[in-house]
Short mmCIF file of C-alpha atoms in Angstrom, two decimals:
data_model
loop_
_atom_site.label_atom_id
_atom_site.label_comp_id
_atom_site.label_asym_id
_atom_site.label_seq_id
_atom_site.Cartn_x
_atom_site.Cartn_y
_atom_site.Cartn_z
CA UNK C 218 7.02 -38.39 50.58
CA UNK C 219 9.94 -35.93 52.47
CA UNK C 220 9.58 -32.09 53.37
CA UNK C 221 11.97 -29.83 54.69
CA UNK C 222 9.88 -27.13 57.58
CA UNK C 223 11.09 -23.68 58.05
CA UNK C 224 10.19 -22.56 60.99
CA UNK C 225 8.68 -24.21 64.02
CA UNK C 226 6.68 -21.85 65.73
CA UNK C 227 2.64 -22.12 66.27
CA UNK C 228 2.34 -23.16 62.90
CA UNK C 229 5.67 -24.84 62.05
CA UNK C 230 5.52 -27.31 65.61
CA UNK C 231 1.37 -28.11 65.50
CA UNK C 232 2.52 -29.50 61.35
CA UNK C 233 5.80 -31.72 63.08
CA UNK C 234 3.36 -32.99 66.21
CA UNK C 235 0.37 -33.99 63.56
CA UNK C 236 3.09 -35.54 60.80
CA UNK C 237 4.67 -37.43 63.09
CA UNK C 238 1.26 -38.42 65.21
CA UNK C 239 -1.10 -39.53 61.61
CA UNK C 240 1.36 -41.43 59.73
CA UNK C 241 1.09 -39.85 56.85
CA UNK C 242 4.05 -41.13 54.62
CA UNK C 243 5.85 -37.93 54.94
CA UNK C 244 9.29 -38.03 56.71
CA UNK C 245 11.11 -35.29 57.81
CA UNK C 246 14.31 -34.28 56.86
CA UNK C 247 14.94 -31.04 57.63
CA UNK C 248 13.41 -28.04 60.28
CA UNK C 249 14.79 -25.47 61.40
CA UNK C 250 13.48 -22.55 63.46
CA UNK C 251 15.87 -18.67 63.66
CA UNK C 252 18.43 -19.99 65.94
CA UNK C 253 19.62 -23.42 63.73
CA UNK C 254 18.48 -26.22 62.65
CA UNK C 255 19.02 -30.38 62.63
CA UNK C 256 19.54 -32.01 58.98
CA UNK C 257 18.92 -36.07 58.79
CA UNK C 258 18.02 -37.86 56.12
CA UNK C 259 16.58 -41.10 56.81
CA UNK C 260 14.14 -38.89 59.07
CA UNK C 261 14.11 -36.49 61.94
CA UNK C 262 12.76 -37.91 65.31
CA UNK C 263 10.83 -35.38 65.35
CA UNK C 264 8.66 -35.88 69.07
CA UNK C 265 12.76 -35.42 70.27
CA UNK C 266 12.77 -32.11 68.41
CA UNK C 267 10.18 -30.31 69.83
CA UNK C 268 11.52 -31.74 73.16
CA UNK C 269 14.51 -30.11 72.84
CA UNK C 270 12.38 -26.76 70.95
CA UNK C 271 11.06 -26.94 74.23
CA UNK C 272 13.21 -27.34 77.23
CA UNK C 273 16.11 -25.10 74.52
CA UNK C 274 14.46 -22.57 72.74
CA UNK C 275 15.91 -24.06 70.15
CA UNK C 276 15.42 -26.72 67.51
CA UNK C 277 19.12 -28.11 66.47
CA UNK C 278 22.60 -27.04 65.46
CA UNK C 279 23.24 -23.77 65.70
CA UNK C 280 25.06 -23.69 63.20
CA UNK C 281 22.65 -24.66 60.65
CA UNK C 282 20.69 -22.39 59.05
CA UNK C 283 17.67 -22.16 57.66
CA UNK C 284 19.32 -21.13 54.25
CA UNK C 285 21.27 -24.75 54.45
CA UNK C 286 18.44 -26.06 54.51
CA UNK C 287 16.58 -24.60 51.66
CA UNK C 288 19.62 -25.39 49.95
CA UNK C 289 19.93 -29.41 50.83
CA UNK C 290 18.71 -31.88 48.21
CA UNK C 291 16.83 -34.14 50.98
CA UNK C 292 13.59 -32.59 50.66
CA UNK C 293 10.73 -32.88 48.08
CA UNK C 294 8.57 -30.45 50.25
CA UNK C 295 9.70 -27.46 51.48
CA UNK C 296 6.65 -26.66 54.42
CA UNK C 297 7.60 -22.33 54.81
CA UNK C 298 5.48 -21.68 58.19
CA UNK C 299 7.59 -18.49 59.28
CA UNK C 300 6.31 -15.22 60.66
CA UNK C 301 4.68 -13.17 58.74
CA UNK C 302 6.59 -9.46 57.02
CA UNK C 303 4.42 -7.38 55.22
CA UNK C 304 6.95 -5.23 54.62
CA UNK C 305 9.83 -7.38 52.26
CA UNK C 306 8.44 -11.24 52.44
CA UNK C 307 11.88 -11.83 54.03
CA UNK C 308 13.19 -14.42 54.67
CA UNK C 309 10.56 -16.48 53.97
CA UNK C 310 10.69 -14.60 49.99
CA UNK C 311 14.38 -16.53 49.77
CA UNK C 312 14.15 -19.12 51.00
CA UNK C 313 10.45 -19.74 48.49
CA UNK C 314 12.24 -19.14 45.57
CA UNK C 315 15.04 -20.94 45.83
CA UNK C 316 13.19 -23.92 46.26
CA UNK C 317 11.66 -23.65 43.46
CA UNK C 318 13.74 -22.70 41.28
CA UNK C 319 15.63 -25.72 42.42
CA UNK C 320 12.74 -28.08 41.69
CA UNK C 321 10.72 -29.16 44.58
CA UNK C 322 7.29 -27.69 46.14
CA UNK C 323 6.62 -25.40 48.53
CA UNK C 324 4.01 -25.31 50.59
CA UNK C 325 3.77 -22.16 53.35
CA UNK C 326 1.55 -20.66 55.14
CA UNK C 327 3.58 -17.74 55.21
CA UNK C 328 0.06 -14.05 53.49
CA UNK C 329 4.12 -11.96 52.98
CA UNK C 330 5.68 -13.36 50.09
CA UNK C 331 2.68 -14.47 48.39
CA UNK C 332 0.49 -10.87 48.81
CA UNK C 333 3.45 -9.18 47.75
CA UNK C 334 4.98 -11.76 44.80
CA UNK C 335 2.12 -13.69 43.67
CA UNK C 336 2.69 -13.97 40.02
CA UNK C 337 6.47 -13.68 40.64
CA UNK C 338 6.18 -16.74 42.92
CA UNK C 339 3.13 -19.18 40.55
CA UNK C 340 5.50 -18.42 37.73
CA UNK C 341 8.06 -19.21 39.12
CA UNK C 342 6.52 -22.42 40.61
CA UNK C 343 4.99 -23.32 36.39
CA UNK C 344 8.81 -22.61 34.75
CA UNK C 345 9.85 -25.26 36.95
CA UNK C 346 7.06 -27.59 36.70
CA UNK C 347 6.36 -27.70 40.89
CA UNK C 348 3.73 -26.35 42.74
CA UNK C 349 3.42 -23.96 45.24
CA UNK C 350 0.36 -23.65 46.97
CA UNK C 351 -0.80 -21.54 50.67
CA UNK C 352 -4.47 -22.95 52.15
CA UNK C 353 -2.84 -21.75 55.70
CA UNK C 354 -2.60 -18.31 54.52
CA UNK C 355 -6.51 -17.51 54.21
CA UNK C 356 -8.80 -18.46 56.46
CA UNK C 357 -6.77 -21.56 58.67
CA UNK C 358 -8.92 -24.73 58.63
CA UNK C 359 -11.12 -23.74 55.77
CA UNK C 360 -10.38 -24.82 52.10
CA UNK C 361 -11.26 -22.03 50.25
CA UNK C 362 -8.26 -22.28 48.35
CA UNK C 363 -9.10 -25.94 47.05
CA UNK C 364 -12.80 -25.49 46.69
CA UNK C 365 -12.34 -22.27 44.75
CA UNK C 366 -10.12 -24.48 41.91
CA UNK C 367 -11.06 -27.67 42.84
CA UNK C 368 -14.86 -28.51 43.09
CA UNK C 369 -15.93 -24.92 41.77
CA UNK C 370 -13.65 -25.98 39.32
CA UNK C 371 -15.31 -24.02 35.81
CA UNK C 372 -17.70 -21.55 38.06
CA UNK C 373 -17.27 -18.02 37.36
CA UNK C 374 -16.90 -16.28 41.04
CA UNK C 375 -18.11 -13.34 40.34
CA UNK C 376 -17.31 -12.03 44.47
CA UNK C 377 -15.16 -13.43 47.64
CA UNK C 378 -16.10 -11.85 50.80
CA UNK C 379 -16.29 -12.43 54.34
CA UNK C 380 -15.01 -12.71 58.40
CA UNK C 381 -11.67 -13.92 57.47
CA UNK C 382 -9.39 -12.57 60.88
CA UNK C 383 -10.41 -14.33 64.15
CA UNK C 384 -8.60 -12.22 66.39
CA UNK C 385 -11.52 -9.42 65.23
CA UNK C 386 -14.54 -11.47 65.40
CA UNK C 387 -13.69 -12.42 69.09
CA UNK C 388 -13.76 -8.77 69.28
CA UNK C 389 -16.13 -8.36 68.10
CA UNK C 390 -18.36 -10.77 69.65
CA UNK C 391 -16.87 -9.56 72.80
CA UNK C 392 -18.28 -6.12 72.79
CA UNK C 393 -21.57 -7.34 71.19
CA UNK C 394 -22.37 -9.99 74.36
CA UNK C 395 -21.40 -8.43 76.99
CA UNK C 396 -21.13 -4.74 75.92
CA UNK C 397 -17.51 -4.92 76.61
CA UNK C 398 -15.60 -1.69 75.78
CA UNK C 399 -13.35 -2.81 72.28
CA UNK C 400 -10.09 -1.40 74.58
CA UNK C 401 -11.24 -4.53 77.91
CA UNK C 402 -12.19 -6.56 74.67
CA UNK C 403 -8.85 -6.49 73.26
CA UNK C 404 -7.41 -6.63 76.87
CA UNK C 405 -9.41 -9.67 77.10
CA UNK C 406 -7.59 -11.12 73.23
CA UNK C 407 -4.92 -10.70 74.82
CA UNK C 408 -4.67 -12.84 77.64
CA UNK C 409 -6.35 -15.32 75.88
CA UNK C 410 -3.27 -15.14 73.23
CA UNK C 411 -5.70 -14.90 70.47
CA UNK C 412 -4.38 -11.02 70.16
CA UNK C 413 -1.03 -10.43 69.70
CA UNK C 414 0.91 -7.68 71.98
CA UNK C 415 0.99 -5.53 68.80
CA UNK C 416 -2.24 -5.91 67.54
CA UNK C 417 -2.34 -3.50 64.54
CA UNK C 418 -1.64 -6.14 62.02
CA UNK C 419 -5.52 -7.95 63.48
CA UNK C 420 -7.31 -5.02 64.67
CA UNK C 421 -6.78 -2.39 61.61
CA UNK C 422 -7.71 -4.92 59.04
CA UNK C 423 -4.44 -5.40 57.32
CA UNK C 424 -4.29 -9.67 58.02
CA UNK C 425 -7.48 -9.27 56.33
CA UNK C 426 -6.14 -7.54 53.63
CA UNK C 427 -3.81 -9.72 52.87
CA UNK C 428 -5.71 -12.24 52.47
CA UNK C 429 -8.27 -10.34 49.69
CA UNK C 430 -4.92 -10.17 48.41
CA UNK C 431 -4.12 -13.18 48.05
CA UNK C 432 -7.85 -14.71 47.28
CA UNK C 433 -8.08 -12.20 44.00
CA UNK C 434 -5.47 -13.17 42.64
CA UNK C 435 -5.83 -16.32 43.46
CA UNK C 436 -9.16 -16.41 41.05
CA UNK C 437 -8.76 -13.22 39.11
CA UNK C 438 -5.42 -13.21 38.57
CA UNK C 439 -5.25 -9.79 38.72
CA UNK C 440 -2.27 -8.84 40.30
CA UNK C 441 -4.25 -6.53 42.73
CA UNK C 442 -2.08 -5.10 45.88
CA UNK C 443 -1.71 -4.29 49.24
CA UNK C 444 -1.93 -1.04 48.45
CA UNK C 445 -4.57 -1.51 46.39
CA UNK C 446 -7.17 -2.51 48.80
CA UNK C 447 -9.25 0.00 50.76
CA UNK C 448 -8.83 -0.65 54.48
CA UNK C 449 -10.68 0.26 57.76
CA UNK C 450 -10.07 -1.66 60.98
CA UNK C 451 -12.71 -2.18 63.69
CA UNK C 452 -10.72 -0.17 66.87
CA UNK C 453 -12.46 2.86 66.08
CA UNK C 454 -15.36 1.26 66.38
CA UNK C 455 -17.96 2.05 69.74
CA UNK C 456 -19.96 -0.24 72.10
CA UNK C 457 -22.73 2.37 71.13
CA UNK C 458 -22.67 1.36 67.80
CA UNK C 459 -22.62 -2.12 68.46
CA UNK C 460 -25.70 -1.69 70.85
CA UNK C 461 -27.16 0.23 67.82
CA UNK C 462 -26.93 -2.30 65.43
CA UNK C 463 -27.96 -4.90 67.87
CA UNK C 464 -32.05 -2.98 67.85
CA UNK C 465 -32.45 -3.81 64.41
CA UNK C 466 -31.44 -7.27 65.01
CA UNK C 467 -27.91 -6.49 63.29
CA UNK C 468 -24.41 -6.45 64.02
CA UNK C 469 -20.65 -5.82 63.06
CA UNK C 470 -18.40 -7.43 62.07
CA UNK C 471 -15.12 -6.65 59.61
CA UNK C 472 -16.39 -7.83 56.31
CA UNK C 473 -13.36 -8.32 53.94
CA UNK C 474 -14.66 -8.44 50.55
CA UNK C 475 -13.76 -8.71 46.21
CA UNK C 476 -15.49 -8.57 43.54
CA UNK C 477 -13.75 -7.18 40.62
CA UNK C 478 -16.83 -6.52 38.23
CA UNK C 479 -17.91 -3.99 40.33
CA UNK C 480 -14.18 -2.50 41.11
CA UNK C 481 -14.50 -3.27 45.23
CA UNK C 482 -11.52 -4.64 47.08
CA UNK C 483 -12.15 -3.23 50.21
CA UNK C 484 -11.94 -4.17 54.16
CA UNK C 485 -14.53 -2.51 57.27
CA UNK C 486 -16.44 -3.37 59.28
CA UNK C 487 -20.00 -3.41 58.41
CA UNK C 488 -23.82 -3.84 59.92
CA UNK C 489 -24.60 -7.95 59.39
CA UNK C 490 -28.29 -8.62 59.98
CA UNK C 491 -27.94 -11.72 62.74
CA UNK C 492 -29.59 -14.30 60.93
CA UNK C 493 -26.79 -14.08 58.61
CA UNK C 494 -25.20 -16.42 57.39
CA UNK C 495 -21.33 -14.93 57.69
CA UNK C 496 -21.94 -14.39 61.90
CA UNK C 497 -20.43 -16.53 63.22
CA UNK C 498 -19.05 -16.37 67.23
CA UNK C 499 -15.32 -16.30 68.58
CA UNK C 500 -12.41 -16.60 66.42
CA UNK C 501 -14.55 -18.60 63.70
CA UNK C 502 -14.18 -17.32 60.33
CA UNK C 503 -17.35 -17.81 57.74
CA UNK C 504 -16.91 -16.41 53.41
CA UNK C 505 -18.34 -16.86 51.65
CA UNK C 506 -18.19 -17.17 47.71
CA UNK C 507 -20.21 -16.23 44.92
CA UNK C 508 -20.18 -18.39 41.36
CA UNK C 509 -22.90 -18.37 38.62
CA UNK C 510 -22.75 -22.41 38.62
CA UNK C 511 -23.11 -23.45 42.13
CA UNK C 512 -25.01 -20.01 43.23
CA UNK C 513 -23.54 -18.53 46.80
CA UNK C 514 -21.10 -21.35 48.85
CA UNK C 515 -20.68 -20.23 52.38
CA UNK C 516 -17.95 -22.07 54.81
CA UNK C 517 -17.17 -21.47 58.10
CA UNK C 518 -14.28 -22.49 59.95
CA UNK C 519 -11.04 -22.16 62.60
CA UNK C 520 -9.54 -19.23 61.04
CA UNK C 521 -6.20 -20.29 63.72
CA UNK C 522 -4.74 -21.99 66.04
CA UNK C 523 -1.96 -24.36 65.62
CA UNK C 524 -3.41 -27.54 64.46
CA UNK C 525 -6.30 -26.61 62.29
CA UNK C 526 -3.41 -24.32 59.75
CA UNK C 527 -1.90 -27.33 60.14
CA UNK C 528 -4.95 -29.61 58.58
CA UNK C 529 -4.34 -26.87 55.21
CA UNK C 530 -0.95 -27.43 55.12
CA UNK C 531 -1.07 -31.16 55.28
CA UNK C 532 -4.05 -31.08 52.86
CA UNK C 533 -1.64 -28.96 50.49
CA UNK C 534 0.99 -31.66 51.53
CA UNK C 535 -1.21 -34.29 50.69
CA UNK C 536 -2.61 -32.82 47.56
CA UNK C 537 1.12 -32.61 45.79
CA UNK C 538 1.69 -36.45 46.90
CA UNK C 539 -1.34 -37.25 44.79
CA UNK C 540 -0.82 -35.08 41.69
CA UNK C 541 2.82 -35.76 41.55
CA UNK C 542 3.06 -39.14 41.89
CA UNK C 543 6.96 -38.37 41.48
CA UNK C 544 7.23 -37.15 44.58
CA UNK C 545 6.28 -40.48 45.82
CA UNK B 298 -52.05 4.80 40.76
CA UNK B 299 -55.73 4.55 40.92
CA UNK B 300 -57.16 3.71 37.66
CA UNK B 301 -61.00 2.71 36.50
CA UNK B 302 -59.85 0.34 33.15
CA UNK B 303 -63.21 -1.43 31.07
CA UNK B 304 -63.77 -5.06 32.28
CA UNK B 305 -62.64 -6.75 28.52
CA UNK B 306 -60.08 -9.26 27.54
CA UNK B 307 -56.78 -7.14 26.74
CA UNK B 308 -57.95 -3.67 28.40
CA UNK B 309 -56.22 -3.70 31.54
CA UNK B 310 -52.47 -4.38 29.14
CA UNK B 311 -53.09 -2.00 27.03
CA UNK B 312 -53.69 0.21 29.82
CA UNK B 313 -50.16 -0.26 31.10
CA UNK B 314 -48.35 0.06 27.30
CA UNK B 315 -48.46 3.71 27.75
CA UNK B 316 -46.19 3.68 31.69
CA UNK B 317 -43.67 0.95 30.17
CA UNK B 318 -43.80 3.71 26.71
CA UNK B 319 -41.98 6.49 28.71
CA UNK B 320 -39.92 4.55 31.39
CA UNK B 321 -41.45 3.93 33.79
CA UNK B 322 -40.98 0.83 35.53
CA UNK B 323 -44.09 -1.45 37.13
CA UNK B 324 -43.96 -2.44 40.40
CA UNK B 325 -47.45 -4.44 41.63
CA UNK B 326 -50.49 -4.12 39.83
CA UNK B 327 -53.58 -5.02 42.56
CA UNK B 328 -56.63 -6.28 41.11
CA UNK B 329 -60.08 -4.24 43.29
CA UNK B 330 -63.52 -5.67 43.87
CA UNK B 331 -66.21 -3.88 44.64
CA UNK B 332 -70.15 -4.40 44.06
CA UNK B 333 -71.14 -1.10 43.56
CA UNK B 334 -69.30 -0.38 40.34
CA UNK B 335 -70.66 -0.08 37.55
CA UNK B 336 -70.58 -3.17 35.85
CA UNK B 337 -68.24 -3.51 32.82
CA UNK B 338 -65.53 -1.64 34.73
CA UNK B 339 -62.50 -2.54 36.99
CA UNK B 340 -60.89 -0.25 39.53
CA UNK B 341 -57.32 -1.79 39.57
CA UNK B 342 -54.61 -0.09 41.27
CA UNK B 343 -51.51 0.13 39.58
CA UNK B 344 -47.74 0.58 42.20
CA UNK B 345 -44.82 2.54 39.08
CA UNK B 346 -41.51 4.04 38.90
CA UNK B 347 -41.63 6.87 37.04
CA UNK B 348 -39.38 9.84 36.68
CA UNK B 349 -41.26 12.92 38.41
CA UNK B 350 -41.00 15.26 35.13
CA UNK B 351 -42.98 12.01 33.33
CA UNK B 352 -46.34 11.72 35.23
CA UNK B 353 -48.41 14.40 33.35
CA UNK B 354 -47.56 12.79 30.18
CA UNK B 355 -48.08 9.44 31.05
CA UNK B 356 -51.84 10.99 32.59
CA UNK B 357 -52.55 12.52 29.51
CA UNK B 358 -51.41 9.19 27.49
CA UNK B 359 -53.64 6.91 29.76
CA UNK B 360 -56.48 9.58 29.60
CA UNK B 361 -56.62 9.52 25.60
CA UNK B 362 -56.54 6.17 25.32
CA UNK B 363 -60.25 6.45 27.29
CA UNK B 364 -58.43 5.57 31.10
CA UNK B 365 -60.17 6.94 34.00
CA UNK B 366 -57.62 8.17 36.52
CA UNK B 367 -58.95 7.99 39.45
CA UNK B 368 -56.43 9.70 41.30
CA UNK B 369 -52.34 9.53 41.58
CA UNK B 370 -50.79 9.36 44.90
CA UNK B 371 -46.55 11.10 44.81
CA UNK B 372 -44.42 8.55 47.45
CA UNK B 373 -40.71 9.31 46.84
CA UNK B 374 -39.46 7.82 48.49
CA UNK B 375 -38.74 4.14 47.83
CA UNK B 376 -36.01 2.71 49.88
CA UNK B 377 -33.93 2.68 53.47
CA UNK B 378 -30.95 1.70 54.58
CA UNK B 379 -29.45 2.25 58.26
CA UNK B 380 -26.16 3.18 58.53
CA UNK B 381 -23.49 3.72 61.59
CA UNK B 382 -20.99 7.08 62.09
CA UNK B 383 -19.18 7.37 64.51
CA UNK B 384 -17.25 10.30 65.75
CA UNK B 385 -17.24 13.52 67.30
CA UNK B 386 -20.40 13.94 65.52
CA UNK B 387 -21.65 16.57 67.40
CA UNK B 388 -18.42 18.83 66.82
CA UNK B 389 -18.63 18.66 63.30
CA UNK B 390 -22.02 19.89 62.87
CA UNK B 391 -24.15 16.57 62.95
CA UNK B 392 -27.04 18.84 61.47
CA UNK B 393 -25.29 19.37 58.30
CA UNK B 394 -24.15 16.00 57.89
CA UNK B 395 -28.13 15.52 57.35
CA UNK B 396 -29.19 18.63 55.30
CA UNK B 397 -26.27 17.28 52.34
CA UNK B 398 -28.32 13.73 52.22
CA UNK B 399 -31.40 16.50 52.32
CA UNK B 400 -30.48 18.59 49.76
CA UNK B 401 -30.20 15.98 47.80
CA UNK B 402 -34.05 16.13 46.98
CA UNK B 403 -34.02 12.57 45.93
CA UNK B 404 -32.60 11.29 49.34
CA UNK B 405 -32.98 12.51 52.84
CA UNK B 406 -32.09 11.05 57.02
CA UNK B 407 -36.20 10.42 58.25
CA UNK B 408 -34.37 8.69 61.13
CA UNK B 409 -31.63 9.21 63.62
CA UNK B 410 -30.75 6.78 67.42
CA UNK B 411 -28.00 8.86 68.78
CA UNK B 412 -25.74 7.48 71.92
CA UNK B 413 -23.17 10.53 73.66
CA UNK B 414 -21.74 8.68 75.59
CA UNK B 415 -19.12 11.48 77.86
CA UNK B 416 -17.96 14.77 77.00
CA UNK B 417 -15.07 13.89 75.93
CA UNK B 418 -15.55 10.61 74.02
CA UNK B 419 -16.70 9.77 70.71
CA UNK B 420 -20.09 9.45 69.81
CA UNK B 421 -21.95 6.62 68.30
CA UNK B 422 -25.57 7.65 65.48
CA UNK B 423 -27.74 5.37 63.14
CA UNK B 424 -29.09 7.47 61.07
CA UNK B 425 -31.36 5.08 58.01
CA UNK B 426 -31.77 7.33 54.70
CA UNK B 427 -34.89 7.10 52.25
CA UNK B 428 -34.72 7.92 48.60
CA UNK B 429 -35.71 7.27 45.35
CA UNK B 430 -34.43 4.55 44.02
CA UNK B 431 -31.17 2.16 44.38
CA UNK B 432 -28.69 4.65 42.42
CA UNK B 433 -29.56 8.00 44.00
CA UNK B 434 -29.55 5.80 47.46
CA UNK B 435 -25.77 4.30 46.24
CA UNK B 436 -24.86 8.58 45.04
CA UNK B 437 -26.55 9.45 49.31
CA UNK B 438 -23.95 7.09 50.37
CA UNK B 439 -20.97 8.76 48.33
CA UNK B 440 -21.93 11.67 49.49
CA UNK B 441 -22.05 10.39 53.38
CA UNK B 442 -18.38 8.40 52.56
CA UNK B 443 -17.17 12.02 51.54
CA UNK B 444 -18.71 12.74 54.79
CA UNK B 445 -17.34 11.13 56.64
CA UNK B 446 -14.17 11.20 55.05
CA UNK B 447 -14.10 14.49 55.35
CA UNK B 448 -14.85 14.51 59.37
CA UNK B 449 -12.61 12.52 60.26
CA UNK B 450 -15.77 9.97 61.68
CA UNK B 451 -15.87 5.60 60.88
CA UNK B 452 -18.95 4.74 57.96
CA UNK B 453 -20.36 1.69 58.82
CA UNK B 454 -22.14 0.60 56.44
CA UNK B 455 -24.46 -2.41 55.96
CA UNK B 456 -22.81 -6.18 54.13
CA UNK B 457 -24.93 -4.89 50.54
CA UNK B 458 -26.24 -9.20 49.57
CA UNK B 459 -23.62 -10.60 46.31
CA UNK B 460 -21.90 -7.81 46.13
#
C-alpha cells in the first residue's frame, strides 16, 4: 500500500517513523509539510527525511507543495495530519476533497474538516467508492470509532460521554492532588508540553466539543455542528470547588456528552464520584458508550501523543488495506 | 404510612390497591411483627410517593375497605443532589439564589458549604438541593442554571449516570 503524508509535525513524524520501523508493507511515496515536500514513487527514505526535517525545519524541496503531493498519482491513501483549523478547515479540507474526488482513500487526524463538513466529506467518499477514516480525531489511541462502527455494530447507541481532552484532565488532576490553582496547573501543563502557548482551544472545551460533533455525526448521522454544542470550559474552576467536591468523595472532570434522545449535546465540568470508571488521571482519556445490547462500555487510553496518535492512523490504514484488496 | 390489615390471604394486596388507584407509587412495604397485637391482624408500613392533594382521598378509600390507618407521615423531599457554584456569590446575593429554589414549594436548599478565599476573588459553594421527585429536581436545576446564567456564575452539576 502506498501512502502520501501531509503534515510532519508531532503526529506526522510519529506516523512516518512507525511506518519505517514496523515493516507493515506500507510505502511512503510523498511527504509534505508547510515548507516543502518530497516525492518518490519508489518509496521515500523516511529516516533521511526525518533527519532533514530535524536539521533544517523543512522536509524536502521548497518548490514541492502539499497540493503537488495530493495531485501526484502515486498513492492509494492520503494521510492528512496537518494542524486543525476550526474556522475554515483549510488547507486540509481542500486536500481531503481533492484526494477523495480522485478516488483515493483518506486517513486524517484533523478535526476541523470533519467537524465542519462531515456529511459532505462522507458523501464524497461514498460517491467515489473510497474510505475516509478519522480514528485519530477522537481520543487519540482509544479505538472508539472502530468500536462503535464494528465491535458494537447492530447496537442502538443511546449516549456517548467521557473525558476527551488530556490537557484539561491533567490540569484538573493537578488541582485536585496538589491544591494548585488553575493558573499554576496550566503553567505546569505548558512546561511539560501538554498545553499549547494559547490553551483556549483546550480549556474552553472547544476541542472536546469538536470531538462530540464528530462522534454525534458518526453514530447518529444527525448533521450537528460546533455551534450546536452547549460548551463550558474549565478555566473558571477554583481549587476550592475541587476541594468541596473532594469532601464528598467526588472530583470535577470536563465531560463531553452526546445523547440525542434527551437532546443533550454539551461540554461542561461535572462532579463525578472518585470511584467512577471515567475518573482517570493526568492526560488519559476515558469514554463510555451506552448501548441497548452491550450496555455501557468504557474505554480508557492515551488521548494524544505522537506514537499514540500514530496507532490510530496506522489502525485506519491497515483497515483500509484489509477491506480494499485493490489498495495493496 | 402505617396500616393494620387482616392477616388473611389477599388482604394486603387489596389494602394496597387504592394507592395505585389514586396514582400513587409504592416504594417499599415493610411487615412488622408485634406479639402484643390482636391475633388475625398485621401491622404494615408502606412507603409511598403520592401527590399531596390525593392523600385524603386515599385515606377514605382505605377506611372504606376496612383498613385501619394507624399513622400517615409526610416525608416530602425524597431526592438530593449537590451542585457547586463558582463566582461572586455574595455580591450576587446568595440568599436570593437559595430563595429561588425554596420558593418553588417542591424543592429546597438543605445544605450549603461556602469558601471565600479573598474579598476580590471568586467564591465557591456546594449547595445540596432536595426535591420531591426527579421531575421537580430537574425543574430546580433549570432554575439554578438560569440564575447562574443571569448572575454570571459557573454551575457545576453532577454527572448523571446513563445520560
